[in-house]
Each structure stands twice: as structure tokens, then as C-alpha cells.
Coordinates of C-alpha atoms and ligand atoms in Angstrom, one line a residue:
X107 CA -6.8 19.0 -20.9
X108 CA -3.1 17.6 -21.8
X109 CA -5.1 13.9 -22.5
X110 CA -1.9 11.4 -23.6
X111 CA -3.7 9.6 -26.0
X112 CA -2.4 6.5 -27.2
X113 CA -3.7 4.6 -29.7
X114 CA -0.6 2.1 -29.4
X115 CA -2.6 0.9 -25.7
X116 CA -4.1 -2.5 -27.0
X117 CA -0.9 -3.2 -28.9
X118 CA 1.4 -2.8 -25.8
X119 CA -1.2 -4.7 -23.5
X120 CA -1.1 -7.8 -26.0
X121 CA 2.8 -7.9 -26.3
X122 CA 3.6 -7.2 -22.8
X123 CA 1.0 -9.2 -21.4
X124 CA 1.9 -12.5 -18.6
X125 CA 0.7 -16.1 -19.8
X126 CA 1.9 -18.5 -17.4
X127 CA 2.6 -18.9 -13.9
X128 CA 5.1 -21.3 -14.3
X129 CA 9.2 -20.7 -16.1
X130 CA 9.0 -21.5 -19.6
X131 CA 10.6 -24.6 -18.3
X132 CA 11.5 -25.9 -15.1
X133 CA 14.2 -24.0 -13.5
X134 CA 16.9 -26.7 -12.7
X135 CA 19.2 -26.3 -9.8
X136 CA 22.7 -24.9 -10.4
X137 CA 26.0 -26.8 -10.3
X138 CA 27.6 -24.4 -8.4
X139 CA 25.1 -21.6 -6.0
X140 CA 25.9 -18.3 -6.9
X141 CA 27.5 -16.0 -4.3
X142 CA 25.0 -14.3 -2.4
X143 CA 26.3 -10.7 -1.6
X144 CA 24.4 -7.4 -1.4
X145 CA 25.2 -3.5 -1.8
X146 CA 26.3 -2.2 1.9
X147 CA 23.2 -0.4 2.8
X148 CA 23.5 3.7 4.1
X149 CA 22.8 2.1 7.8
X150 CA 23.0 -1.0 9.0
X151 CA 19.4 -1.4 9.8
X152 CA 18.2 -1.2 6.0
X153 CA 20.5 -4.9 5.0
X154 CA 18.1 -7.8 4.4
X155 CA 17.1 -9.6 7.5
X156 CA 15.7 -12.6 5.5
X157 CA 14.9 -14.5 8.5
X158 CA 11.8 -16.3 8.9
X159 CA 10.9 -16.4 13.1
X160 CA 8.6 -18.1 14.8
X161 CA 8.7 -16.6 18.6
X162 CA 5.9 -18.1 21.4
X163 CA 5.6 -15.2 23.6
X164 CA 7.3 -12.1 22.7
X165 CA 8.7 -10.3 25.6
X166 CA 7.1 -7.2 27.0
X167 CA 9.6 -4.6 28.2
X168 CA 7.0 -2.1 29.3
X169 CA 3.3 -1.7 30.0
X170 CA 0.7 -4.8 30.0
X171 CA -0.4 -6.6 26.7
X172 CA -4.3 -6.1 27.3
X173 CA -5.4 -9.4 27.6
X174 CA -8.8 -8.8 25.6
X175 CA -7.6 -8.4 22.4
X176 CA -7.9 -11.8 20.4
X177 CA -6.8 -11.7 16.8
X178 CA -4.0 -11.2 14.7
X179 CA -2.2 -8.2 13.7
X180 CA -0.7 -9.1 10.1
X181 CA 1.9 -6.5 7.8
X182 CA 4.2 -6.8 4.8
X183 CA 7.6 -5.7 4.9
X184 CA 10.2 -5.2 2.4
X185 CA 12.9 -7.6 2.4
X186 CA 15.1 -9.6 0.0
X187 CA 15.7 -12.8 -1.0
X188 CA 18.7 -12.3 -3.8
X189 CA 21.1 -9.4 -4.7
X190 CA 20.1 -7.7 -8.1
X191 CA 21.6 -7.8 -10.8
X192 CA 20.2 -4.8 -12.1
X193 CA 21.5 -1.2 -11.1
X194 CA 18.2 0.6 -9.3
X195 CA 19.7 3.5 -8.5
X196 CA 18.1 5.3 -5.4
X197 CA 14.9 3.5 -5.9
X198 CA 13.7 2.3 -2.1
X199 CA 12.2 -0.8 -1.5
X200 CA 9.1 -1.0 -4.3
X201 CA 11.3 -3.6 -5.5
X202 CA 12.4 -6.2 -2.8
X203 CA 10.3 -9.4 -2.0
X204 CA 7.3 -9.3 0.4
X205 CA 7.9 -11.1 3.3
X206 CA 4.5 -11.6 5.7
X207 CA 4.7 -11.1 9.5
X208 CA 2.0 -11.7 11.9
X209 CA 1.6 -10.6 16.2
X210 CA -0.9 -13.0 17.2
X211 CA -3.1 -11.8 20.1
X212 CA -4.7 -14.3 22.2
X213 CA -4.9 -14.3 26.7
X214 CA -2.4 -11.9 27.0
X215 CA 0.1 -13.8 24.5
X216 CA 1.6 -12.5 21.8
X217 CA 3.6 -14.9 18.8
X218 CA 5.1 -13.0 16.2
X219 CA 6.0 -14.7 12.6
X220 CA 7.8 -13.9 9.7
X221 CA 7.3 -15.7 6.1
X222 CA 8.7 -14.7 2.7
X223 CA 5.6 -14.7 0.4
X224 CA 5.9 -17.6 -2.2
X225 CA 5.0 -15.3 -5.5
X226 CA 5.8 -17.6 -8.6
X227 CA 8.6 -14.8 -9.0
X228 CA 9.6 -15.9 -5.5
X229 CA 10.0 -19.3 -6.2
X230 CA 11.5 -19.1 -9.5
X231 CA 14.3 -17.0 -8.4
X232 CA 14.7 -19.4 -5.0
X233 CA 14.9 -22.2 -7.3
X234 CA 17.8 -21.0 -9.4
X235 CA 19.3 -19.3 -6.4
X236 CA 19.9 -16.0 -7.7
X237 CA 17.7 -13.3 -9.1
X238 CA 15.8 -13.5 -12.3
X239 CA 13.4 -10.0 -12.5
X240 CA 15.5 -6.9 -13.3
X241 CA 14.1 -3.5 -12.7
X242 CA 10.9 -2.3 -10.7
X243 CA 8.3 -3.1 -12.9
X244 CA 10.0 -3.4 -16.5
X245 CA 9.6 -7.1 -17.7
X246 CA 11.7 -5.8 -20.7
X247 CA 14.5 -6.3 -18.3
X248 CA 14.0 -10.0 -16.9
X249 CA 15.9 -12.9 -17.7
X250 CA 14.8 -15.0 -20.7
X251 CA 13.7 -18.0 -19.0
X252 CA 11.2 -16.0 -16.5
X253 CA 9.6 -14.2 -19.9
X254 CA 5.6 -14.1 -19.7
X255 CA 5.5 -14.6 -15.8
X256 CA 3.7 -12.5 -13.5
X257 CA 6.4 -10.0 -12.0
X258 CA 4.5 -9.5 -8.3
X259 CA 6.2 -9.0 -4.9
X260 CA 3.0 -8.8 -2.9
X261 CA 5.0 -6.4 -0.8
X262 CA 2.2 -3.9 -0.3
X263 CA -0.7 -4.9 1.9
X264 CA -2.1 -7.9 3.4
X265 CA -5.6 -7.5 4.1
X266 CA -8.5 -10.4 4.9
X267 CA -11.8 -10.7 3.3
X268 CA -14.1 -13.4 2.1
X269 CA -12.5 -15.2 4.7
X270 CA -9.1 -15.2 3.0
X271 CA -5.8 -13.4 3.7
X272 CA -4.6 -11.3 0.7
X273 CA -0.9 -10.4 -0.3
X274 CA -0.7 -7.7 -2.9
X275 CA 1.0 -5.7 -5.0
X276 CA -0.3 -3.6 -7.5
X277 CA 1.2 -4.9 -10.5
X278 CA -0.2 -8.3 -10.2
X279 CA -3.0 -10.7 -8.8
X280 CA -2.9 -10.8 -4.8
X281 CA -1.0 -14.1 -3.1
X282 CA -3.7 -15.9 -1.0
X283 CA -1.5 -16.3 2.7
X284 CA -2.5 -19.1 5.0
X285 CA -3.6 -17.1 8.0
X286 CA -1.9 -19.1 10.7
X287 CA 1.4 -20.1 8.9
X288 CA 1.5 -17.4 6.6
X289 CA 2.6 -20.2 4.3
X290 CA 1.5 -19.0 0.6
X291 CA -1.9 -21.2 -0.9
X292 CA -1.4 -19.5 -4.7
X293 CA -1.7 -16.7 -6.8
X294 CA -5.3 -16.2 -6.9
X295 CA -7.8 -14.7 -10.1
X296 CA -11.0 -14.8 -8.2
X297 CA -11.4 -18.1 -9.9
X298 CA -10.5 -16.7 -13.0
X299 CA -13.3 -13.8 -13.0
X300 CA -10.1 -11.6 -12.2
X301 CA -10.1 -10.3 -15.8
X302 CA -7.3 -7.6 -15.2
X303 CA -3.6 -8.3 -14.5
X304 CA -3.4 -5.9 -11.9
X305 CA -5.1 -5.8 -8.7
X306 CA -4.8 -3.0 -6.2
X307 CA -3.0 -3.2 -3.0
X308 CA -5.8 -0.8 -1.5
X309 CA -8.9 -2.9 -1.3
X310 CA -11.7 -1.2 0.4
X311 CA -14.4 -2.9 2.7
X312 CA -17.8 -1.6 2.8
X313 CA -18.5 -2.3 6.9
X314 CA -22.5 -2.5 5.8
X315 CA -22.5 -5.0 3.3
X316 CA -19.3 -6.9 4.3
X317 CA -18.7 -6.1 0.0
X318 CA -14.7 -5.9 -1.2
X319 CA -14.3 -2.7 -3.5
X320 CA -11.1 -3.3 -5.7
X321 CA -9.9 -1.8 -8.8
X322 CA -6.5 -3.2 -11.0
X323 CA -5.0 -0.3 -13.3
X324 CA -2.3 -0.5 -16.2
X325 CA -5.1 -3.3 -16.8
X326 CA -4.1 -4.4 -19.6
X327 CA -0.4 -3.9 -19.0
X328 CA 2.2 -1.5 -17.5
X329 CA 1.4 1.8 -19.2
X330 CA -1.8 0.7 -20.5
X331 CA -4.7 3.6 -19.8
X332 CA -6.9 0.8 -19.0
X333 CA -8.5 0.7 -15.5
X334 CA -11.3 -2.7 -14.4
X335 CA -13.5 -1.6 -10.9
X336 CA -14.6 -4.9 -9.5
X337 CA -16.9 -5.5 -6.0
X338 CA -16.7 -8.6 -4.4
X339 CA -19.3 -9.8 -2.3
X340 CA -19.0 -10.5 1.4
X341 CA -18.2 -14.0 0.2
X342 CA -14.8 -12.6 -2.4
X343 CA -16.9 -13.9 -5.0
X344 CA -17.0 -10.9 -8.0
X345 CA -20.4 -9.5 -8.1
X346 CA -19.6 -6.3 -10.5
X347 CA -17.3 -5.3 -12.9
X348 CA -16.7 -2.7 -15.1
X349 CA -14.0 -0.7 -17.5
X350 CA -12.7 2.6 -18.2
X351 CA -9.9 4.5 -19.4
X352 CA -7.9 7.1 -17.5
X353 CA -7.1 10.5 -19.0
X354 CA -3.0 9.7 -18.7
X355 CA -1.4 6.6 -17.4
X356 CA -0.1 6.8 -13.9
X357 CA 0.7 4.9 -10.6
X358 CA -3.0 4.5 -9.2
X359 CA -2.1 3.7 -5.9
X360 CA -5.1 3.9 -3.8
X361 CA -9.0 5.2 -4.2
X362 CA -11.6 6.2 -2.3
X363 CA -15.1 4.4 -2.0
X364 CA -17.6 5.6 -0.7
X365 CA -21.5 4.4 -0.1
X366 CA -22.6 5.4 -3.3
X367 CA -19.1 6.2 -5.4
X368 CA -16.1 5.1 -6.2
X369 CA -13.6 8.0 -7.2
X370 CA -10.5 7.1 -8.9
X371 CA -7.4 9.4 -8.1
X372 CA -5.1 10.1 -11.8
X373 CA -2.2 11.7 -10.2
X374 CA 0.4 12.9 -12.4
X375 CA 3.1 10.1 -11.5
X376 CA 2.7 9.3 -14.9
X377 CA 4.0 6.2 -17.2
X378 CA 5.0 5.7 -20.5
X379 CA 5.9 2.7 -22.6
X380 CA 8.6 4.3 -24.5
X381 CA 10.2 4.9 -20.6
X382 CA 10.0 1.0 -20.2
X383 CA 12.2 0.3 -23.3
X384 CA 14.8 3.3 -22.3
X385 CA 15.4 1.1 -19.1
X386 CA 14.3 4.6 -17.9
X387 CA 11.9 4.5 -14.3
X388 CA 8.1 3.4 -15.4
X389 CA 6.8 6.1 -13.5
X390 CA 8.1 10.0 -13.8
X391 CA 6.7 12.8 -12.1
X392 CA 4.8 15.7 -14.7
X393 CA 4.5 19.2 -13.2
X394 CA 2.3 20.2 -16.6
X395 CA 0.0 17.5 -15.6
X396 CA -3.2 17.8 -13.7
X397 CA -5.0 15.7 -11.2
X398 CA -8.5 14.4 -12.4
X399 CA -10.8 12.6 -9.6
X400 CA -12.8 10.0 -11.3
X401 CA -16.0 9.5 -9.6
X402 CA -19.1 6.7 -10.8
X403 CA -21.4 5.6 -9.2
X404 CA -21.4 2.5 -6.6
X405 CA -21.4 -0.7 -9.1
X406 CA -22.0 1.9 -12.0
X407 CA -20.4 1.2 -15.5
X408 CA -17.3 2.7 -16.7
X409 CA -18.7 5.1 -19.0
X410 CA -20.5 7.1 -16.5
X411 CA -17.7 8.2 -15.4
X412 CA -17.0 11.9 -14.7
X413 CA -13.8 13.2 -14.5
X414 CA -13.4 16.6 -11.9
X415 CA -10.5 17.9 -12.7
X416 CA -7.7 20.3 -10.4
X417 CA -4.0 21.6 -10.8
X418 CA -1.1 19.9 -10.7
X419 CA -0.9 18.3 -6.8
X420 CA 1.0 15.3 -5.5
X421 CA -1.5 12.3 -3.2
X422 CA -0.6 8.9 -2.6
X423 CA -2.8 7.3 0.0
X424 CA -6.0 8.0 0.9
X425 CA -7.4 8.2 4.8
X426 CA -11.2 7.8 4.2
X427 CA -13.9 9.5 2.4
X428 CA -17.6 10.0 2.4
X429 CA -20.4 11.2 0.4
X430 CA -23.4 13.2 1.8
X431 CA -25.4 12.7 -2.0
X432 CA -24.2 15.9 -3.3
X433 CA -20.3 16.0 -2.0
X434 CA -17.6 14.1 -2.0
X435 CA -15.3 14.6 0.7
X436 CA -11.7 12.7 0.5
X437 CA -9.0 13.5 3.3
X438 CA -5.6 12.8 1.7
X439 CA -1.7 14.2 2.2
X440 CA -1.1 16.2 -0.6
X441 CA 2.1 17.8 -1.6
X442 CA 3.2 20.1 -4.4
X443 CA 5.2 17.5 -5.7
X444 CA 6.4 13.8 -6.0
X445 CA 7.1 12.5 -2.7
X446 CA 9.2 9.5 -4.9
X447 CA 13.1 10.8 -4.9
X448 CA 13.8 7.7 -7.3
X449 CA 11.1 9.1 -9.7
X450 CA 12.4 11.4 -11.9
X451 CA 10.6 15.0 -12.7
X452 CA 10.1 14.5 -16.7
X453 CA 11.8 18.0 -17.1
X454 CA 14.9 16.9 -15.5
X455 CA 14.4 19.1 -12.6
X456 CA 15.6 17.8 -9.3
X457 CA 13.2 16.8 -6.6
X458 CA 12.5 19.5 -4.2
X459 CA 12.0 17.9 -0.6
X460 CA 10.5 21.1 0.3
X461 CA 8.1 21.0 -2.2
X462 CA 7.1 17.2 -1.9
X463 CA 6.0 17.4 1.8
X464 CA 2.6 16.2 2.3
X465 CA -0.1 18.1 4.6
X466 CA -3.3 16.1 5.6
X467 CA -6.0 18.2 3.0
X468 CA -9.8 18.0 2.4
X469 CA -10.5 17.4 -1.0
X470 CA -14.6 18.2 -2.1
X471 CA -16.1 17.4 -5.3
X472 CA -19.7 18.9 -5.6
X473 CA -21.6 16.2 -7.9
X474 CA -23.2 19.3 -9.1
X475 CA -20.5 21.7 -10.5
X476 CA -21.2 22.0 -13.8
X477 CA -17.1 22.9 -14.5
X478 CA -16.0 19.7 -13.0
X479 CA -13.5 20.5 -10.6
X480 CA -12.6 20.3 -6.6
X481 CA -11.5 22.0 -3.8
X482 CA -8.8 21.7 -1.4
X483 CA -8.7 22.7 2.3
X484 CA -5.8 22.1 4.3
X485 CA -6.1 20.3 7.6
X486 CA -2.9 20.2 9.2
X487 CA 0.6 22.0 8.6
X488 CA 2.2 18.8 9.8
X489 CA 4.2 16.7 7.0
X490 CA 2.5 13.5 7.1
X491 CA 1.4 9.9 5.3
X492 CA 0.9 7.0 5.9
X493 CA -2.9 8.0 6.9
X494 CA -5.3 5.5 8.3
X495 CA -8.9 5.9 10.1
X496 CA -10.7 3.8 12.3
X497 CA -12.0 0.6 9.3
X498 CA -15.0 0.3 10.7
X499 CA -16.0 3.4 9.2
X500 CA -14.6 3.0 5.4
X501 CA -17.1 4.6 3.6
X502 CA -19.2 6.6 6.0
X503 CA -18.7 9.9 7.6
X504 CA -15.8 9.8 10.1
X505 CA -14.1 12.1 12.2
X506 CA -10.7 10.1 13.6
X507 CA -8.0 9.7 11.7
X508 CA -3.9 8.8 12.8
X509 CA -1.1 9.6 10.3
X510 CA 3.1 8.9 10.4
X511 CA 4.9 12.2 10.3
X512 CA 8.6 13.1 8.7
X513 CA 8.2 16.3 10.2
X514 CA 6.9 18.1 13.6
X515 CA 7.2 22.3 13.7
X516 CA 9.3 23.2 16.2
X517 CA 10.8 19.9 17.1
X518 CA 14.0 18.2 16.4
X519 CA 14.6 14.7 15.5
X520 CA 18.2 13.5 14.2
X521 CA 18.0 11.5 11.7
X522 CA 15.2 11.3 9.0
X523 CA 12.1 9.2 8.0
X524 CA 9.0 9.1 9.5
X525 CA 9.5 10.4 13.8
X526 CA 6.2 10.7 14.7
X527 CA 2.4 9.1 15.6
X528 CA -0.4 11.7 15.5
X529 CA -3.7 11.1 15.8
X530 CA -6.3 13.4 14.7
X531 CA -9.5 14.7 15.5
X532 CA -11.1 15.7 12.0
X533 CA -13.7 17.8 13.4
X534 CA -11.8 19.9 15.9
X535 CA -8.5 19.8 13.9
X536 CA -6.8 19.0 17.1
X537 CA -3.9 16.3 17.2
X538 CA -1.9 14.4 19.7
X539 CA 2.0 12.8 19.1
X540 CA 3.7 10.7 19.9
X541 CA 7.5 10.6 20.2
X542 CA 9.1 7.0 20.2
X543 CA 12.5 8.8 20.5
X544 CA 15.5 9.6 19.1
X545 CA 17.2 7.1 16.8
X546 CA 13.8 5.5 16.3
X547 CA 11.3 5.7 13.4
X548 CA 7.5 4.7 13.3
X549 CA 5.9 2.3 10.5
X550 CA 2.0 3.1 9.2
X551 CA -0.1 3.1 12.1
X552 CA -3.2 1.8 12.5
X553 CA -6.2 1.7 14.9
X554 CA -7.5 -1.6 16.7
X555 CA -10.9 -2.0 18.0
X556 CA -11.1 -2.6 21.3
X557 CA -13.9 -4.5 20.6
X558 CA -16.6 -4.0 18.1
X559 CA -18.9 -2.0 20.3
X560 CA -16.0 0.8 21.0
X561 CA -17.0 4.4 19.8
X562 CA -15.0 5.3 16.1
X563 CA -11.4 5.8 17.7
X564 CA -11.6 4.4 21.0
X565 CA -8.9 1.6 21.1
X566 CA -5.4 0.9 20.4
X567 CA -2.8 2.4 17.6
X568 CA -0.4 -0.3 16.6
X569 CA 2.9 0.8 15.2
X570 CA 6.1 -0.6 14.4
X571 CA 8.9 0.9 16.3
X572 CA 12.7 0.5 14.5
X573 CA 15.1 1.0 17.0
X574 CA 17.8 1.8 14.8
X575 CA 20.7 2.0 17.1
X576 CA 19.6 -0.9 19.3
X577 CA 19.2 -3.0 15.4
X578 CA 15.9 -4.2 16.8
X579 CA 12.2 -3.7 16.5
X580 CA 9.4 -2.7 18.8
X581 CA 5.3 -3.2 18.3
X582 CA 4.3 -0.5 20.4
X583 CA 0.5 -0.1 21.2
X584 CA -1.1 3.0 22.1
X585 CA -4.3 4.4 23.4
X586 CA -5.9 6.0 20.2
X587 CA -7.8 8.6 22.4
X588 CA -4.8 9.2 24.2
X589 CA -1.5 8.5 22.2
X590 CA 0.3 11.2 23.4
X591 CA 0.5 9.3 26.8
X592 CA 2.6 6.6 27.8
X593 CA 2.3 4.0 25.5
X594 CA -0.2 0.8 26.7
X595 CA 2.4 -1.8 26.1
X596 CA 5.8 -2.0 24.3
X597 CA 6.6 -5.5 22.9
X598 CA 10.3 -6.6 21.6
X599 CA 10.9 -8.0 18.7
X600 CA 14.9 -9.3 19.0
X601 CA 15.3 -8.8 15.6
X602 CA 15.4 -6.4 13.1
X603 CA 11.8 -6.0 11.3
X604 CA 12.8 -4.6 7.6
X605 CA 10.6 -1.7 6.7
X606 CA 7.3 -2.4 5.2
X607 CA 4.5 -0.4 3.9
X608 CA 0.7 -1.5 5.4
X609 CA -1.1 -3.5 8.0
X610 CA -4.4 -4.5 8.8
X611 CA -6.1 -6.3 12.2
X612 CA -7.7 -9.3 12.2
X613 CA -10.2 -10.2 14.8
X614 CA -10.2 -13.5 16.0
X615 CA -14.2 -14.1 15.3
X616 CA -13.1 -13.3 11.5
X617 CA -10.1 -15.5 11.0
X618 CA -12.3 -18.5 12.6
X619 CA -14.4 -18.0 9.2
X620 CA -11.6 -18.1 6.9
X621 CA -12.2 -20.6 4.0
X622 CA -8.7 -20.8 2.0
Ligands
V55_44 C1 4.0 2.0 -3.2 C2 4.7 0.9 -2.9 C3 5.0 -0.1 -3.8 C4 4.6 0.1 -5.1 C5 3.9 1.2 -5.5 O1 3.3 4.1 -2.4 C6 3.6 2.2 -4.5 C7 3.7 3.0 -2.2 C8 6.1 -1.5 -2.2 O2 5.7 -1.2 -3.5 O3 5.0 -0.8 -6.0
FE45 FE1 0.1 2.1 -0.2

């Protein structure tokens, strides 16, 4: 094992460590507002949109909304408030401010809204009219007067439990997001039982108990080994908690949960302190490294952990995974490399794109192998992410799954990003696609419930359409049994919809509990 270990972690997590929500003082309007200009982006689609819509009724330009479907289909995109004033290279858009949207679903109507989230870095920057953070995740680089503040975008996910509606970010406490105005209520600790600074952005919900599985890494601080594993009752009250340390610092980015584990993904997207005061990236990519799958038990403690270790693999976000008391199974993209361009390789190597393509794999860990390692099986040949399965399912054994692909054998697509929908069918291996078209790509899709007595899969697949050369957006709604068929329903939105990362559905029944 090539174990980083750093006896410097408590020392960095005390120094670089938030205290206050607030400026150091108030931030007082300028005499004069500074000039807002930003870089000309490569296309014209990727400039800020910063607008924040309210449309009754969107328009739809093909196919019948199905009248049935009553909730609220809610994502974060990236988009900006200020220019930098910090040069962040190629880096995309880890850095930009979350801005909420909503597609409200209600007797065949749809109202889409759009809401920048009111972090306290938000609102500090809004109130001096110019940017105040510098680079992704280095507080080294900030402006004096924001010093000690938490440094979250809640440009991740947005995700509803307890009856709230989350914004996160991992780097940071979630944003609590009032479900119908998408106006922000606070940065929320859980009431102050939050005792990491970091909260995931990939929450899991246990369908049986109604429980929240969450996790916060770099819990002590950017860099810091730490990790805190927290389950949240069906209520979002914290009912467990518990600390470990990883084997290497690194961009945890998602984890698995299954009914009786948790496994904690250490990919080799590593991060170092000494990186942060360089002004170098936080995160680099290590092809020495290798990948260790942290598994304890459901609301275990931290030092039961076991650590089943593999070679050197690239994963990001997980699809779903499952435990049968013996194995583990995990379903997963993974690549031979870093899928992040902006992340340097720590040898100085150039990312390969060849090499960073992901292909949906099965990843096994038998609770019994007494040399603590996994297997790999690939699923499909097709380079994918942006996984999701059917939610109701998180946890159990499942056999649907839809992914966003950069890549289809044997087709052409001009232009590059992610092209393509397909749906899987885990036990047969077969897929269907879909094609939105040329100049067009496809957000993260995910599946929508018919209603709540619909077999795993049977329903709808929701993704955002760019329309790149028409500088607008489409929500396009599929079939998920059939999304290779014309789609169900194609609604416009006149605007352009800046690209975003996840998504989740709401059903109506749910957001008439919430309790924010
Ligand atoms: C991701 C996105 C982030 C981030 C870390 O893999 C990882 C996606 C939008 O910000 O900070
Ligand atoms: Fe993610």
C-alpha cells in the first residue's frame, strides 16, 4: 500500500477551518459597481444566462405532457453570477454559482423556474457586486474580507428528504431551497449535529426505512483524510454517526449504500495541502495510486472498516448497488484514467481522452476474501456517465439502469459532449438510445415513476435537451421501457438552460409534507 500519511491532518483542518457565516464585517455597497464582463466562451451556448424565469405553461412542441404526473422535477445548473478574478484555466464549471430550476408537473401544466441559490458566498459577493472567492476550492486564494466563510456553490444536486429540499455541494453544508419558490431558507447543520464541514452531494435514500445515508469528506478540511458517515432518519433528524480515515485524500464524489453497507469509493483523484498553497489544482490525478472500496457495516463505527483494495481505475458516480450478505455488487463507469482534463496527472503526463473513457462495469467485493480485493466485469463498451437507476430501488437488487453517453460505436455525432440517452437492461445487457440530434447534447437523465405502483423502469426518463444551435433548451420526456422511440413529449424552454450536473423528482404527495 502507497498510504499518504500525514501527520500534519489536524493541524491543516484547525487552520483552514470556516467559523462564520457571515463577512468578517458587513460588506458595504460600492461607490462605483464594478464592470461586469466575462471571458468569451468556446460557443455561445456555454456564456452565463443568469436569468431567473418564472414561465406558467411552458410550450409543448411535440407529443402530450401526460397529464398524471403531479410533482416537481427540480436540477442545479452551473451558472454565474460575477466574472473571476482568478485565472482557472480549463477547469469547467465545478466553480460557477448554483442556480436551482424547477418543471412543475400538475393537470397537464408544466411551470419551469430558475433561482440563483443564496449560499452566504452568494450573497457576499452579490453584495459587493463583484467576486470575492478565487480558485475552485482553495480559500488560500479569497479575498481578505470573505476569510473563515464557507466557500459552497450548492451547484451539485438538489435532492428532498425529511420533507426538505437540499442544495449541495460537496465542500460545504447543503442550502435548504424553499420547494415552491426555490427561494434559499439557510445554510443548514442538521441543527448543528452536522459535525463535518463537508456534506456529500450524493445523499442516498433507503426506500424501506425512508432513512438519508450521507457522508462529508476532507471533514475536517480540504485535504484532510478525515471522512464522518451520518444516517438521517426519515424525519432528517441524525440518528448515526461515525469517523474514519481514508488511506489517501481524494475527491469522494459519491458512495454506494446498500441494506446492510455503506462502501466508500478512494479513487485516486487525489489532494494535497501543499497543492493548495502552490495555487496548483486541489485535486491531481495519481496513476501509482490504487483504488480502495471501503465497506462497514449499515450504522457500524468507523473502525470496522475494511478496506478491499484494486489497481489503479478511474469512477466518479455510482448507478446503484446491492448486497446479497456475502457480495457487494456496485455498477459504476470506470475508465483507465481521470475523466477531469482540468486535473492534472501528478507526473505531468497529458490527459489521454482515450484512456479516460468510462464503460458501465460491475464491481464485486466478496465480504469473505481474505486478500481484500474486487473484481471488475465490464457491462457495456459504450462510453458513458452520468448513471442513474430507477430510486425506488437504492439499495436493493435492481436490474434498470439509464446512462448519458460521449460516445456511440459506429455512429457519428459533430460536435462533442454527452450525444446520447441509453437505457439499460442490467440482466440481459441489452440497451436502447436515444438520439436527440445533431447540434444537440443530453444532461443526466433520470427515471420518473409513473406512479408508485409502476414495475422498476416503467415510466418516464427526463433529460435536458441543449439545442446548441437554436441557443435554447428542451426537457424532453421519454418512455424508460422504450426510449429509443419517439420521445412522449418535448417541452421548450425559450431560453438557454446552462449546463448542470443532477436532478431528482419530486412527487407531489412528498412536497405536501415538506416542513422547511
Ligand atoms: C463534480 C462536480 C462538482 C464538484 C466535484 O463530478 C465533482 C462532478 C459541480 O461541482 O465540485
Ligand atoms: Fe455528481
Amino acid at each position: 500500500m502507497t498510504h499518504h500519511t500525514r501527520p500534519q491532518d489536524d493541524a491543516a483542518a484547525e487552520r483552514i477551518r470556516w467559523t462564520r457565516v457571515e463577512p468578517k464585517e458587513p460588506i458595504r455597497e460600492p461607490d462605483v459597481w464594478p464592470t461586469v464582463r466575462f471571458p468569451e466562451p468556446a460557443h455561445p451556448f456555454d456564456a452565463p444566462v443568469r436569468v431567473e424565469a418564472d414561465i406558467r405553461g411552458l410550450e409543448c412542441i411535440q407529443g402530450e405532457v401526460p397529464a398524471h404526473l403531479d410533482g416537481t422535477f427540480y436540477k442545479v445548473v452551473c451558472d454565474r453570477q460575477f466574472p473571476k478574478f482568478v485565472d482557472e484555466g480549463t477547469l469547467g464549471n465545478f466553480n460557477d454559482d448554483g442556480m436551482a430550476i424547477s418543471f412543475r408537473f400538475h393537470k397537464g401544466r408544466v411551470d419551469y423556474k430558475s433561482r440563483f441559490i443564496h449560499t452566504p458566498r452568494f450573497d457576499a459577493e452579490r453584495a459587493a457586486g463583484r467576486a470575492l472567492f478565487g480558485l475552485y476550492r482553495n480559500r488560500l486564494s479569497d479575498m481578505p474580507e470573505v476569510e473563515g466563510m464557507p466557500r459552497g456553490l450548492a451547484n451539485t444536486n438538489v435532492f428532498f428528504h425529511g420533507g426538505k429540499l437540499y442544495a449541495a455541494k460537496e465542500d460545504s453544508p447543503p442550502i435548504i431551497l424553499d420547494p415552491d419558490t426555490l427561494e434559499t431558507v439557510g445554510h443548514d447543520d442538521f441543527e448543528g449535529s452536522l459535525t463535518s464541514q463537508t456534506s456529500t452531494a450524493h445523499p442516498k435514500m433507503d426506500p424501506r426505512t425512508g432513512e438519508m445515508v450521507f457522508f462529508g469528506y476532507s471533514a475536517k478540511g480540504e485535504t484532510t483524510r478525515d471522512v464522518a458517515y451520518y444516517e438521517a432518519d426519515a424525519s432528517g433528524q441524525i440518528i448515526h454517526e461515525t469517523w474514519f480515515k481514508a488511506p489517501y485524500s481524494s475527491m469522494l464524489h459519491d458512495f454506494c449504500v446498500t441494506q446492510n453497507y455503506v462502501i466508500f469509493p478512494v479513487i485516486p483523484i487525489r489532494s494535497e495541502l501543499e497543492w493548495l498553497q502552490k495555487g496548483e489544482p486541489i485535486f491531481q490525478w495519481d496513476p501509482d495510486e490504487s483504488v480502495y472500496l471501503g465497506v462497514i457495516p449499515r450504522k457500524g463505527k468507523g473502525e470496522q472498516i475494511r478496506w478491499f483494495e484494486g489497481p489503479n481505475r478511474f469512477a466518479s458516480h455510482m448507478m446503484g448497488a446491492y448486497d446479497d450478505g456475502r457480495h457487494i455488487y456496485i455498477d459504476t463507469p470506470v475508465g483507465d484514467s481521470s475523466y477531469f482534463p482540468w486535473f492534472p496527472i501528478i507526473d505531468g503526463r497529458a490527459h489521454d481522452p482515450d484512456t479516460s473513457k468510462g464503460f458501465l462495469s460491475r464491481w464485486t467485493i466478496d465480504l469473505a476474501d481474505e486478500n481484500r480485493t474486487f473484481t471488475e466485469r465490464r457491462i457495456s463498451n459504450n462510453p458513458a456517465e452520468f448513471p442513474r437507476m430507477d430510486d425506488r430501488y437504492e439499495t436493493l437488487e435492481y436490474h434498470w439502469g439509464v446512462v448519458g453517453l460521449t460516445e456511440l460505436p459506429g455512429h457519428q455525432a459533430p460536435g462533442g459532449g454527452f450525444r446520447w440517452v441509453s437505457a439499460v437492461d442490467l440482466t440481459t445487457g441489452k440497451q436502447q438510445i436515444y438520439y436527440p440530434g445533431d447540434h444537440a447534447t443530453v444532461g443526466e437523465p433520470i427515471f420518473v415513476q409513473g406512479d408508485e405502483s409502476a414495475p422498476e423502469g416503467h415510466g418516464y426518463v427526463f433529460v435536458i435537451v441543449s439545442r446548441r444551435d437554436m441557443m435554447h433548451s428542451e426537457l424532453v420526456i421519454l418512455d424508460a421501457q422504450h426510449v429509443d422511440r419517439e420521445p412522449v413529449c418535448t417541452l421548450k424552454v425559450p431560453l438557454r438552460i446552462p449546463r448542470g450536473l443532477h436532478g431528482n423528482w419530486v412527487t407531489a404527495e412528498e412536497l405536501a409534507a415538506r416542513t422547511d
